[in-house]
Short mmCIF file of C-alpha atoms and ligand atoms in Angstrom, two decimals:
data_model
loop_
_atom_site.label_atom_id
_atom_site.label_comp_id
_atom_site.label_asym_id
_atom_site.label_seq_id
_atom_site.Cartn_x
_atom_site.Cartn_y
_atom_site.Cartn_z
CA MET M 254 -18.52 -6.90 22.64
CA HIS M 255 -15.53 -8.57 20.93
CA VAL M 256 -14.58 -7.06 17.55
CA VAL M 257 -12.07 -8.99 15.45
CA VAL M 258 -10.28 -6.94 12.79
CA ILE M 259 -8.51 -8.86 10.02
CA GLY M 260 -5.68 -6.78 8.56
CA SER M 261 -3.55 -4.05 10.13
CA GLY M 262 -3.05 -1.61 7.24
CA MET M 263 -4.36 1.92 7.50
CA ILE M 264 -7.96 0.74 7.30
CA GLY M 265 -7.68 -2.04 9.89
CA SER M 266 -5.62 0.16 12.24
CA SER M 267 -8.18 2.96 12.07
CA ILE M 268 -11.15 0.69 12.69
CA ALA M 269 -9.38 -1.15 15.50
CA TYR M 270 -8.38 2.10 17.21
CA GLU M 271 -11.83 3.67 16.99
CA CYS M 272 -13.71 0.51 18.05
CA ALA M 273 -11.39 0.06 21.04
CA LYS M 274 -11.74 3.75 21.95
CA ALA M 275 -15.54 3.43 21.74
CA GLY M 276 -15.41 0.63 24.32
CA ALA M 277 -15.22 -2.65 22.41
CA LYS M 278 -12.76 -5.42 23.17
CA VAL M 279 -10.67 -5.53 19.98
CA THR M 280 -8.28 -8.10 18.53
CA VAL M 281 -6.37 -7.35 15.33
CA PHE M 282 -4.84 -10.15 13.27
CA ASP M 283 -2.38 -9.67 10.46
CA ALA M 284 -0.90 -12.41 8.30
CA GLY M 285 2.38 -10.51 8.14
CA ASN M 286 3.94 -7.49 9.77
CA ILE M 287 1.83 -4.74 11.27
CA GLY M 288 1.14 -1.85 8.91
CA GLY M 289 -0.30 -3.37 5.77
CA LYS M 290 0.67 -4.07 2.20
CA ALA M 291 -0.85 -1.36 -0.01
CA SER M 292 -0.40 1.00 2.92
CA ALA M 293 3.32 0.29 2.91
CA THR M 294 3.61 1.12 -0.82
CA SER M 295 1.23 4.01 -1.27
CA PHE M 296 1.61 7.48 -2.74
CA SER M 297 -0.69 8.34 0.18
CA TRP M 298 -1.94 11.71 -1.04
CA THR M 299 -4.82 13.01 1.08
CA ASN M 300 -7.21 14.63 -1.33
CA ALA M 301 -10.73 14.84 -2.70
CA THR M 302 -9.94 16.65 -5.93
CA SER M 303 -11.73 15.48 -9.07
CA LYS M 304 -13.50 12.75 -7.11
CA ASN M 305 -16.95 12.14 -8.50
CA PRO M 306 -19.84 11.74 -7.86
CA ARG M 307 -20.55 14.20 -5.06
CA SER M 308 -21.03 11.43 -2.47
CA TYR M 309 -17.51 10.12 -3.17
CA PHE M 310 -16.08 13.63 -3.04
CA ALA M 311 -17.84 14.22 0.29
CA LEU M 312 -16.50 10.95 1.70
CA ASN M 313 -12.94 11.99 0.84
CA VAL M 314 -13.44 15.45 2.35
CA ALA M 315 -14.68 13.69 5.50
CA GLY M 316 -11.47 11.63 5.41
CA MET M 317 -9.31 14.76 5.18
CA ARG M 318 -11.22 16.34 8.06
CA ALA M 319 -10.90 13.19 10.17
CA HIS M 320 -7.13 13.30 9.71
CA ILE M 321 -7.12 16.77 11.26
CA GLU M 322 -9.48 15.73 14.06
CA LEU M 323 -7.29 12.78 14.97
CA ARG M 324 -4.61 15.25 16.08
CA ARG M 325 -6.68 15.89 19.19
CA ASP M 326 -6.27 12.29 20.34
CA PHE M 327 -2.51 12.29 19.89
CA GLY M 328 -1.52 15.87 20.63
CA GLY M 329 -0.29 16.13 17.03
CA SER M 330 0.00 13.89 14.01
CA PRO M 331 3.62 12.99 13.28
CA TRP M 332 2.43 11.01 10.23
CA LEU M 333 0.58 13.82 8.41
CA TRP M 334 2.24 16.34 6.07
CA GLN M 335 -0.32 18.94 5.09
CA THR M 336 1.94 20.92 2.76
CA GLY M 337 -0.32 21.36 -0.28
CA SER M 338 -0.30 20.15 -3.88
CA LEU M 339 0.61 21.75 -7.19
CA GLU M 340 -1.08 20.65 -10.38
CA TRP M 341 -0.53 21.47 -14.02
CA ARG M 342 -1.40 19.98 -17.40
CA THR M 343 0.77 20.29 -20.49
CA THR M 344 -1.85 19.50 -23.16
CA GLN M 345 -4.80 21.57 -24.28
CA GLU M 346 -7.18 18.73 -23.45
CA GLY M 347 -5.62 18.40 -20.00
CA GLN M 348 -5.93 22.12 -19.37
CA GLU M 349 -9.60 22.07 -20.35
CA TRP M 350 -10.14 19.24 -17.88
CA GLN M 351 -8.22 21.19 -15.23
CA ARG M 352 -10.35 24.33 -15.74
CA GLY M 353 -13.55 22.29 -15.43
CA ASN M 354 -12.31 20.50 -12.34
CA PHE M 355 -11.10 23.77 -10.78
CA GLN M 356 -14.57 25.24 -11.25
CA GLN M 357 -16.33 22.18 -9.84
CA MET M 358 -14.02 21.98 -6.83
CA SER M 359 -14.50 25.72 -6.14
CA ASP M 360 -18.28 25.33 -6.44
CA TRP M 361 -18.12 22.46 -3.95
CA GLY M 362 -16.14 24.57 -1.46
CA TYR M 363 -12.82 22.72 -1.89
CA GLY M 364 -9.62 24.68 -1.34
CA VAL M 365 -8.01 25.49 -4.70
CA GLU M 366 -6.45 28.61 -6.21
CA TRP M 367 -4.49 29.57 -9.32
CA LEU M 368 -0.84 30.30 -8.65
CA ASP M 369 1.24 32.95 -10.35
CA PRO M 370 4.58 31.53 -11.70
CA ARG M 371 6.51 34.11 -9.66
CA LYS M 372 4.79 32.93 -6.48
CA LEU M 373 5.51 29.35 -7.49
CA ALA M 374 9.20 30.16 -7.97
CA GLU M 375 9.27 31.68 -4.48
CA MET M 376 7.48 28.72 -2.94
CA GLU M 377 9.41 25.97 -4.67
CA PRO M 378 12.77 27.21 -5.94
CA ASP M 379 13.82 23.68 -6.94
CA LEU M 380 11.22 23.59 -9.74
CA ASP M 381 12.31 24.66 -13.22
CA ILE M 382 9.94 27.57 -13.86
CA GLY M 383 11.18 27.78 -17.46
CA GLU M 384 9.82 24.25 -17.96
CA ILE M 385 6.43 24.68 -16.27
CA GLY M 386 5.82 28.42 -15.83
CA ALA M 387 3.72 28.71 -19.00
CA TYR M 388 1.11 26.22 -17.79
CA PRO M 389 -1.76 27.21 -15.48
CA ILE M 390 -0.79 26.04 -11.98
CA ALA M 391 -3.52 25.05 -9.53
CA TYR M 392 -2.60 24.99 -5.85
CA TYR M 393 -4.50 22.90 -3.29
CA PRO M 394 -3.37 24.18 0.14
CA GLU M 395 -5.35 21.68 2.23
CA GLU M 396 -3.98 18.54 0.62
CA GLY M 397 -1.05 16.59 1.93
CA TRP M 398 0.25 13.12 2.44
CA VAL M 399 0.61 10.55 5.17
CA ASP M 400 3.37 8.21 6.32
CA PRO M 401 1.05 5.18 6.54
CA MET M 402 3.31 2.89 8.55
CA ILE M 403 3.84 5.55 11.18
CA TYR M 404 0.09 6.18 11.28
CA SER M 405 -0.67 2.49 11.85
CA ALA M 406 2.10 2.14 14.42
CA TRP M 407 0.65 5.00 16.49
CA LEU M 408 -2.97 3.96 16.22
CA LEU M 409 -2.33 0.31 17.02
CA ARG M 410 0.04 1.05 19.85
CA GLU M 411 -2.43 3.43 21.46
CA ALA M 412 -5.34 1.04 20.80
CA GLY M 413 -3.38 -1.45 22.91
CA ARG M 414 -1.94 0.89 25.50
CA ARG M 415 -5.00 3.07 26.19
CA HIS M 416 -7.84 0.75 25.25
CA ASP M 417 -6.52 -2.80 25.82
CA ALA M 418 -6.70 -3.95 22.20
CA THR M 419 -4.68 -7.06 21.31
CA ILE M 420 -2.52 -6.89 18.20
CA ARG M 421 -1.31 -10.15 16.67
CA SER M 422 1.06 -10.06 13.72
CA HIS M 423 2.09 -13.11 11.65
CA THR M 424 -1.23 -14.78 12.39
CA PRO M 425 -3.24 -15.35 9.18
CA ILE M 426 -6.97 -15.86 9.47
CA THR M 427 -7.97 -18.79 7.30
CA ARG M 428 -11.68 -19.11 7.99
CA VAL M 429 -14.63 -17.13 9.24
CA GLU M 430 -17.07 -19.46 10.99
CA THR M 431 -20.77 -18.78 10.62
CA LYS M 432 -23.98 -20.09 12.12
CA GLY M 433 -27.16 -19.17 10.26
CA SER M 434 -26.96 -15.48 9.40
CA ARG M 435 -24.26 -14.65 11.94
CA VAL M 436 -20.51 -14.92 12.26
CA GLU M 437 -19.45 -16.88 15.34
CA ALA M 438 -15.65 -17.00 15.26
CA VAL M 439 -12.48 -16.75 13.22
CA HIS M 440 -9.89 -19.51 12.76
CA THR M 441 -6.15 -18.87 12.53
CA ALA M 442 -3.67 -20.78 10.37
CA GLY M 443 -2.26 -22.16 13.63
CA GLY M 444 -5.57 -23.84 14.45
CA GLU M 445 -6.96 -21.42 17.05
CA ARG M 446 -10.66 -20.59 17.17
CA ILE M 447 -11.43 -17.08 18.42
CA LYS M 448 -15.03 -16.17 19.21
CA ALA M 449 -16.21 -12.83 17.85
CA ASP M 450 -19.32 -10.66 18.06
CA TYR M 451 -18.22 -8.73 14.98
CA VAL M 452 -15.60 -9.52 12.33
CA ILE M 453 -14.31 -6.78 10.03
CA ASN M 454 -12.39 -7.81 6.93
CA CYS M 455 -9.72 -5.17 6.21
CA THR M 456 -7.47 -7.32 4.06
CA GLY M 457 -7.18 -4.86 1.17
CA SER M 458 -6.30 -6.51 -2.12
CA GLN M 459 -6.71 -9.92 -0.47
CA ALA M 460 -10.37 -9.33 0.39
CA ASP M 461 -11.39 -11.78 -2.33
CA ALA M 462 -9.48 -14.67 -0.70
CA ASP M 463 -11.61 -17.61 0.35
CA LEU M 464 -12.44 -17.38 4.07
CA GLY M 465 -15.59 -19.46 3.75
CA VAL M 466 -17.89 -16.43 3.49
CA GLU M 467 -19.13 -14.16 0.67
CA LYS M 468 -16.29 -12.17 -0.95
CA VAL M 469 -16.03 -8.64 -2.31
CA PRO M 470 -15.41 -8.68 -6.08
CA LEU M 471 -12.13 -6.89 -6.70
CA ALA M 472 -10.28 -5.49 -9.70
CA PRO M 473 -6.89 -4.57 -8.21
CA THR M 474 -4.51 -2.46 -10.30
CA VAL M 475 -0.72 -2.43 -10.20
CA GLY M 476 0.99 0.38 -8.32
CA ILE M 477 4.66 1.28 -8.91
CA LEU M 478 6.64 3.74 -6.82
CA ALA M 479 10.25 4.81 -7.39
CA PHE M 480 12.39 6.36 -4.63
CA THR M 481 15.46 8.54 -4.93
CA PRO M 482 18.20 8.59 -2.29
CA PRO M 483 18.29 11.69 -0.06
CA VAL M 484 18.65 14.76 -2.28
CA ALA M 485 19.52 18.31 -1.22
CA THR M 486 16.09 19.75 -2.04
CA THR M 487 13.69 22.07 -0.25
CA LEU M 488 10.62 20.75 -2.11
CA ARG M 489 7.61 20.74 0.22
CA SER M 490 4.57 20.48 -2.05
CA GLN M 491 3.39 17.49 -4.01
CA LEU M 492 3.55 17.76 -7.80
CA HIS M 493 0.84 16.42 -10.10
CA ALA M 494 1.84 17.04 -13.69
CA ASP M 495 -0.29 15.21 -16.27
CA ASP M 496 -0.08 11.62 -14.98
CA LEU M 497 3.19 12.15 -13.07
CA ASN M 498 3.07 12.38 -9.28
CA VAL M 499 6.08 13.42 -7.20
CA ARG M 500 6.37 14.13 -3.50
CA PRO M 501 8.93 14.37 -0.73
CA ASP M 502 9.29 11.12 1.22
CA GLY M 503 11.35 12.19 4.21
CA ALA M 504 15.05 12.95 4.67
CA GLY M 505 15.27 14.51 1.18
CA ARG M 506 14.04 11.41 -0.65
CA LEU M 507 11.51 11.83 -3.45
CA MET M 508 8.75 9.38 -4.33
CA ILE M 509 7.76 9.20 -8.01
CA GLN M 510 4.75 7.57 -9.66
CA LYS M 511 3.37 7.70 -13.21
CA ALA M 512 0.06 6.11 -14.15
CA SER M 513 0.95 5.38 -17.78
CA ILE M 514 3.93 3.27 -16.65
CA GLU M 515 1.78 1.32 -14.19
CA LYS M 516 -0.77 0.58 -16.92
CA ARG M 517 1.86 -1.44 -18.82
CA PHE M 518 1.71 -4.10 -16.09
CA ASP M 519 -1.05 -6.44 -15.02
CA GLU M 520 1.12 -8.13 -12.39
CA ALA M 521 2.91 -6.49 -9.47
CA LYS M 522 6.33 -7.95 -10.27
CA SER M 523 9.63 -6.67 -8.87
CA LEU M 524 11.33 -3.98 -10.93
CA GLU M 525 15.00 -3.09 -10.83
CA ALA M 526 16.17 0.27 -9.48
CA ASP M 527 18.33 0.63 -12.61
CA GLY M 528 15.68 -0.75 -14.99
CA PRO M 529 14.00 1.17 -17.85
CA GLU M 530 10.87 2.12 -15.85
CA ALA M 531 12.97 3.60 -13.03
CA GLN M 532 15.05 5.51 -15.58
CA GLU M 533 11.92 6.85 -17.27
CA LEU M 534 10.48 8.01 -13.95
CA LEU M 535 13.73 9.75 -13.09
CA ASP M 536 14.05 11.39 -16.53
CA VAL M 537 10.55 12.93 -16.49
CA THR M 538 11.04 14.21 -12.95
CA ARG M 539 14.51 15.59 -13.64
CA LYS M 540 13.01 17.74 -16.43
CA ILE M 541 11.07 19.73 -13.84
CA MET M 542 13.57 19.33 -10.99
CA PRO M 543 17.11 19.92 -12.26
CA VAL M 544 18.35 19.25 -8.72
CA LEU M 545 18.07 15.55 -9.66
CA GLU M 546 21.03 15.81 -12.04
CA GLY M 547 23.39 12.92 -11.29
CA VAL M 548 20.90 11.22 -8.93
CA ARG M 549 19.87 7.57 -9.47
CA ILE M 550 16.76 5.74 -8.35
CA GLU M 551 17.49 3.82 -5.15
CA ALA M 552 14.47 1.49 -5.02
CA VAL M 553 11.30 0.60 -6.89
CA ARG M 554 8.36 -0.93 -5.02
CA THR M 555 5.34 -2.56 -6.60
CA THR M 556 2.06 -3.76 -5.14
CA TYR M 557 -1.66 -3.97 -5.89
CA ARG M 558 -4.19 -1.26 -5.17
CA PRO M 559 -7.13 -2.70 -3.19
CA MET M 560 -9.83 -1.85 -5.70
CA PRO M 561 -13.44 -3.06 -5.48
CA LYS M 562 -14.71 -4.05 -8.91
CA ASP M 563 -16.47 -0.75 -9.63
CA GLY M 564 -13.56 1.30 -8.27
CA PHE M 565 -15.49 2.72 -5.31
CA PRO M 566 -15.14 1.93 -1.58
CA CYS M 567 -16.92 -1.17 -0.36
CA VAL M 568 -17.66 -0.55 3.31
CA GLY M 569 -20.29 -2.02 5.60
CA ALA M 570 -22.05 -5.21 6.64
CA MET M 571 -22.14 -7.99 4.08
CA PRO M 572 -25.64 -8.94 3.00
CA ASP M 573 -27.02 -11.97 4.88
CA LEU M 574 -24.31 -11.80 7.59
CA ALA M 575 -25.26 -8.93 9.87
CA ASN M 576 -22.10 -9.03 12.01
CA TYR M 577 -19.56 -9.58 9.20
CA TYR M 578 -18.23 -6.29 7.79
CA VAL M 579 -15.81 -5.44 5.01
CA ALA M 580 -13.85 -2.23 4.50
CA VAL M 581 -11.99 -2.39 1.21
CA THR M 582 -11.12 0.67 -0.79
CA HIS M 583 -8.74 2.58 -2.93
CA SER M 584 -8.04 6.10 -1.59
CA GLY M 585 -7.82 4.31 1.72
CA VAL M 586 -5.13 6.62 3.04
CA THR M 587 -7.44 9.61 2.66
CA LEU M 588 -10.48 7.74 3.97
CA ALA M 589 -9.00 5.63 6.80
CA PRO M 590 -9.63 7.84 9.87
CA TYR M 591 -13.19 8.62 8.78
CA LEU M 592 -14.00 4.98 8.01
CA GLY M 593 -12.58 4.00 11.40
CA LYS M 594 -14.85 6.43 13.19
CA ALA M 595 -17.91 5.67 11.06
CA LEU M 596 -17.67 1.89 11.52
CA ALA M 597 -16.98 2.22 15.25
CA ASP M 598 -20.07 4.43 15.52
CA GLU M 599 -22.14 1.88 13.63
CA ILE M 600 -20.87 -1.24 15.37
CA VAL M 601 -20.16 -0.11 18.90
CA VAL M 602 -22.45 2.92 19.33
CA ASP M 603 -25.21 1.82 16.93
CA ARG M 604 -25.15 5.10 14.98
CA ARG M 605 -25.08 4.67 11.21
CA HIS M 606 -23.35 7.31 9.06
CA LYS M 607 -25.51 8.04 6.02
CA ALA M 608 -22.38 9.04 4.08
CA LEU M 609 -21.57 5.33 3.84
CA ASP M 610 -24.92 4.34 2.26
CA PRO M 611 -23.81 4.55 -1.39
CA PHE M 612 -20.75 2.42 -0.63
CA ALA M 613 -22.45 -0.53 1.06
CA PRO M 614 -21.34 -3.99 -0.13
CA ASP M 615 -24.87 -5.02 -1.14
CA ARG M 616 -24.51 -3.12 -4.44
CA PHE M 617 -22.44 -6.08 -5.66
CA PHE M 618 -25.06 -8.60 -4.66
CA ALA M 619 -28.32 -6.89 -5.71
CA GLU M 620 -29.77 -5.68 -9.00
CA PRO M 621 -28.61 -2.06 -9.46
CA SER M 622 -32.16 -0.87 -10.08
CA SER M 623 -33.27 -2.29 -6.75
CA HIS M 624 -30.45 -0.60 -4.89
CA GLY M 625 -31.15 3.11 -5.12
CA ALA M 626 -28.53 4.15 -2.59
CA SER M 627 -25.62 3.42 -4.91
CA ALA M 628 -27.35 4.28 -8.19
CA GLU M 629 -25.28 7.48 -8.14
CA LEU M 630 -22.11 5.44 -8.59
CA LEU M 631 -23.28 3.71 -11.76
CA GLY M 632 -21.30 4.68 -14.83
CA GLN M 633 -18.93 6.84 -12.76
CA GLN M 634 -15.18 6.44 -12.98
CA PRO M 635 -13.31 7.20 -9.78
CA VAL M 636 -9.90 8.83 -10.14
CA GLU M 637 -6.91 6.70 -9.19
CA GLY M 638 -4.13 8.04 -7.01
C1 FAD U 892 0.86 2.83 -5.63
C2 FAD U 892 -0.31 3.22 -4.79
C3 FAD U 892 -0.65 4.55 -4.68
C4 FAD U 892 -1.73 4.92 -3.90
N1 FAD U 892 -2.00 6.23 -3.75
C5 FAD U 892 -2.96 6.63 -2.90
C6 FAD U 892 -3.14 8.01 -2.65
O1 FAD U 892 -2.43 8.84 -3.21
N2 FAD U 892 -4.10 8.37 -1.76
C7 FAD U 892 -4.89 7.44 -1.11
O2 FAD U 892 -5.74 7.83 -0.32
N3 FAD U 892 -4.74 6.12 -1.35
C8 FAD U 892 -3.79 5.70 -2.21
N4 FAD U 892 -3.59 4.38 -2.44
C9 FAD U 892 -4.51 3.42 -1.84
C10 FAD U 892 -4.21 3.17 -0.38
O3 FAD U 892 -2.83 2.95 -0.20
C11 FAD U 892 -5.01 1.96 0.07
O4 FAD U 892 -6.39 2.21 -0.16
C12 FAD U 892 -4.81 1.69 1.55
O5 FAD U 892 -3.44 1.61 1.87
C13 FAD U 892 -5.49 0.37 1.87
O6 FAD U 892 -5.20 0.00 3.19
P1 FAD U 892 -5.73 -1.38 3.74
O7 FAD U 892 -5.52 -1.35 5.19
O8 FAD U 892 -7.09 -1.62 3.24
O9 FAD U 892 -4.85 -2.49 3.00
P2 FAD U 892 -3.37 -2.99 3.24
O10 FAD U 892 -2.46 -1.91 3.60
O11 FAD U 892 -3.01 -3.79 2.02
O12 FAD U 892 -3.49 -3.97 4.49
C14 FAD U 892 -4.14 -5.21 4.42
C15 FAD U 892 -3.52 -6.11 5.46
O13 FAD U 892 -4.31 -7.30 5.55
C16 FAD U 892 -3.44 -8.38 5.85
N5 FAD U 892 -4.11 -9.63 5.50
C17 FAD U 892 -4.51 -10.04 4.27
N6 FAD U 892 -5.11 -11.25 4.37
C18 FAD U 892 -5.10 -11.60 5.68
C19 FAD U 892 -5.57 -12.73 6.40
N7 FAD U 892 -6.20 -13.73 5.80
N8 FAD U 892 -5.38 -12.78 7.75
C20 FAD U 892 -4.75 -11.74 8.39
N9 FAD U 892 -4.29 -10.65 7.75
C21 FAD U 892 -4.46 -10.58 6.40
C22 FAD U 892 -2.21 -8.08 4.99
O14 FAD U 892 -1.09 -8.78 5.50
C23 FAD U 892 -2.10 -6.57 5.12
O15 FAD U 892 -1.24 -6.22 6.18
C24 FAD U 892 -2.51 3.95 -3.22
C25 FAD U 892 -2.17 2.60 -3.33
C26 FAD U 892 -1.08 2.24 -4.09
C27 FAD U 892 -0.71 0.81 -4.16
#
């Protein structure tokens, strides 16, 4: 069985690795460098908090669990930082939301606890307790983040080394060839035709490009991340304060993201490291981390979030083309190892994971009322990371 994976971000890497491990012959193509686009510019928080409905929450918990299970294959996971998250809200409305979410997460068995300000000061001495100590602090010990490029590098290298997968960078796929209701081959920009038993489109925010087959409707949103230079800080946890997200990014660097700044843009254009958005991100973070006094933003990166039109993952066989799959999703960092395993089980082992049913692509191509499996998603608003 020859499985062709288009795209080598976290999703493509995971699917390629698991399919190769399950016994398929795998070839991965990427138009650019190995490692992906969104994956290379992601806040990459592994979490399931506030994710609704229950099926989407459960999928993200499965993703978090799969990250832990992957350690067995590699004798560790040098890409995963499971150091917990801290969350607080500064408005009354936000705190009401937080209480409700805390209760729901506890009821659903998700790890969350309230943290005393003194404990917080002990845990994270670089936070200004005077600034945040009056707000209720929720702590999520099982959450963490991933270094996506390192993840993809390991999975693709081992897919090749242990399981004979072929990885081809700088080789765009321009067409998926079909015959009747089946995919026969893919065509590269260089004119090659490669026969395939299964093709899996993992092209993220480019999944609506024309490859000559049905496309997933997307509504990508702009993501903006600012990075400090190395700072002498001992911060270990992630911080989620209102719509501000801050986390360590290795070697003392901090990564900063704020949803309300991203919402000002409908195009992922380049932003200057000394521009007003970077300054704003630094100012709001410095308020809670005085250690940033005198520090400047070193880089700002922008990209698109791969977002199916209704905001939920779109994973599975496309209708009318039984051997053409798509795997496009936001929260892809959290979900990647689970989606890899689930699609390998379905394609190579012929074992379908029911957890994927609500997220099948056919919800975009059928009347909602005739597609009961994803009825649960209707009217729901997934949370963006
Ligand atoms: C700012 C930001 C913050 C985020 N925060 C979080 C978070 O906190 N937690 C979380 O879980 N998720 C988060 N996400 C989402 C997550 O990063 C994505 O869901 C995930 O990285 C998607 O990976 P991917 O492999 O699908 O796509 P990508 O990483 O974009 O990879 C797609 C690859 O396909 C290749 N490609 C495209 N077209 C072709 C073609 N025709 N032929 C060959 N190759 C092609 C591209 O070159 C690219 O390498 C965030 C995203 C952003 C942008």
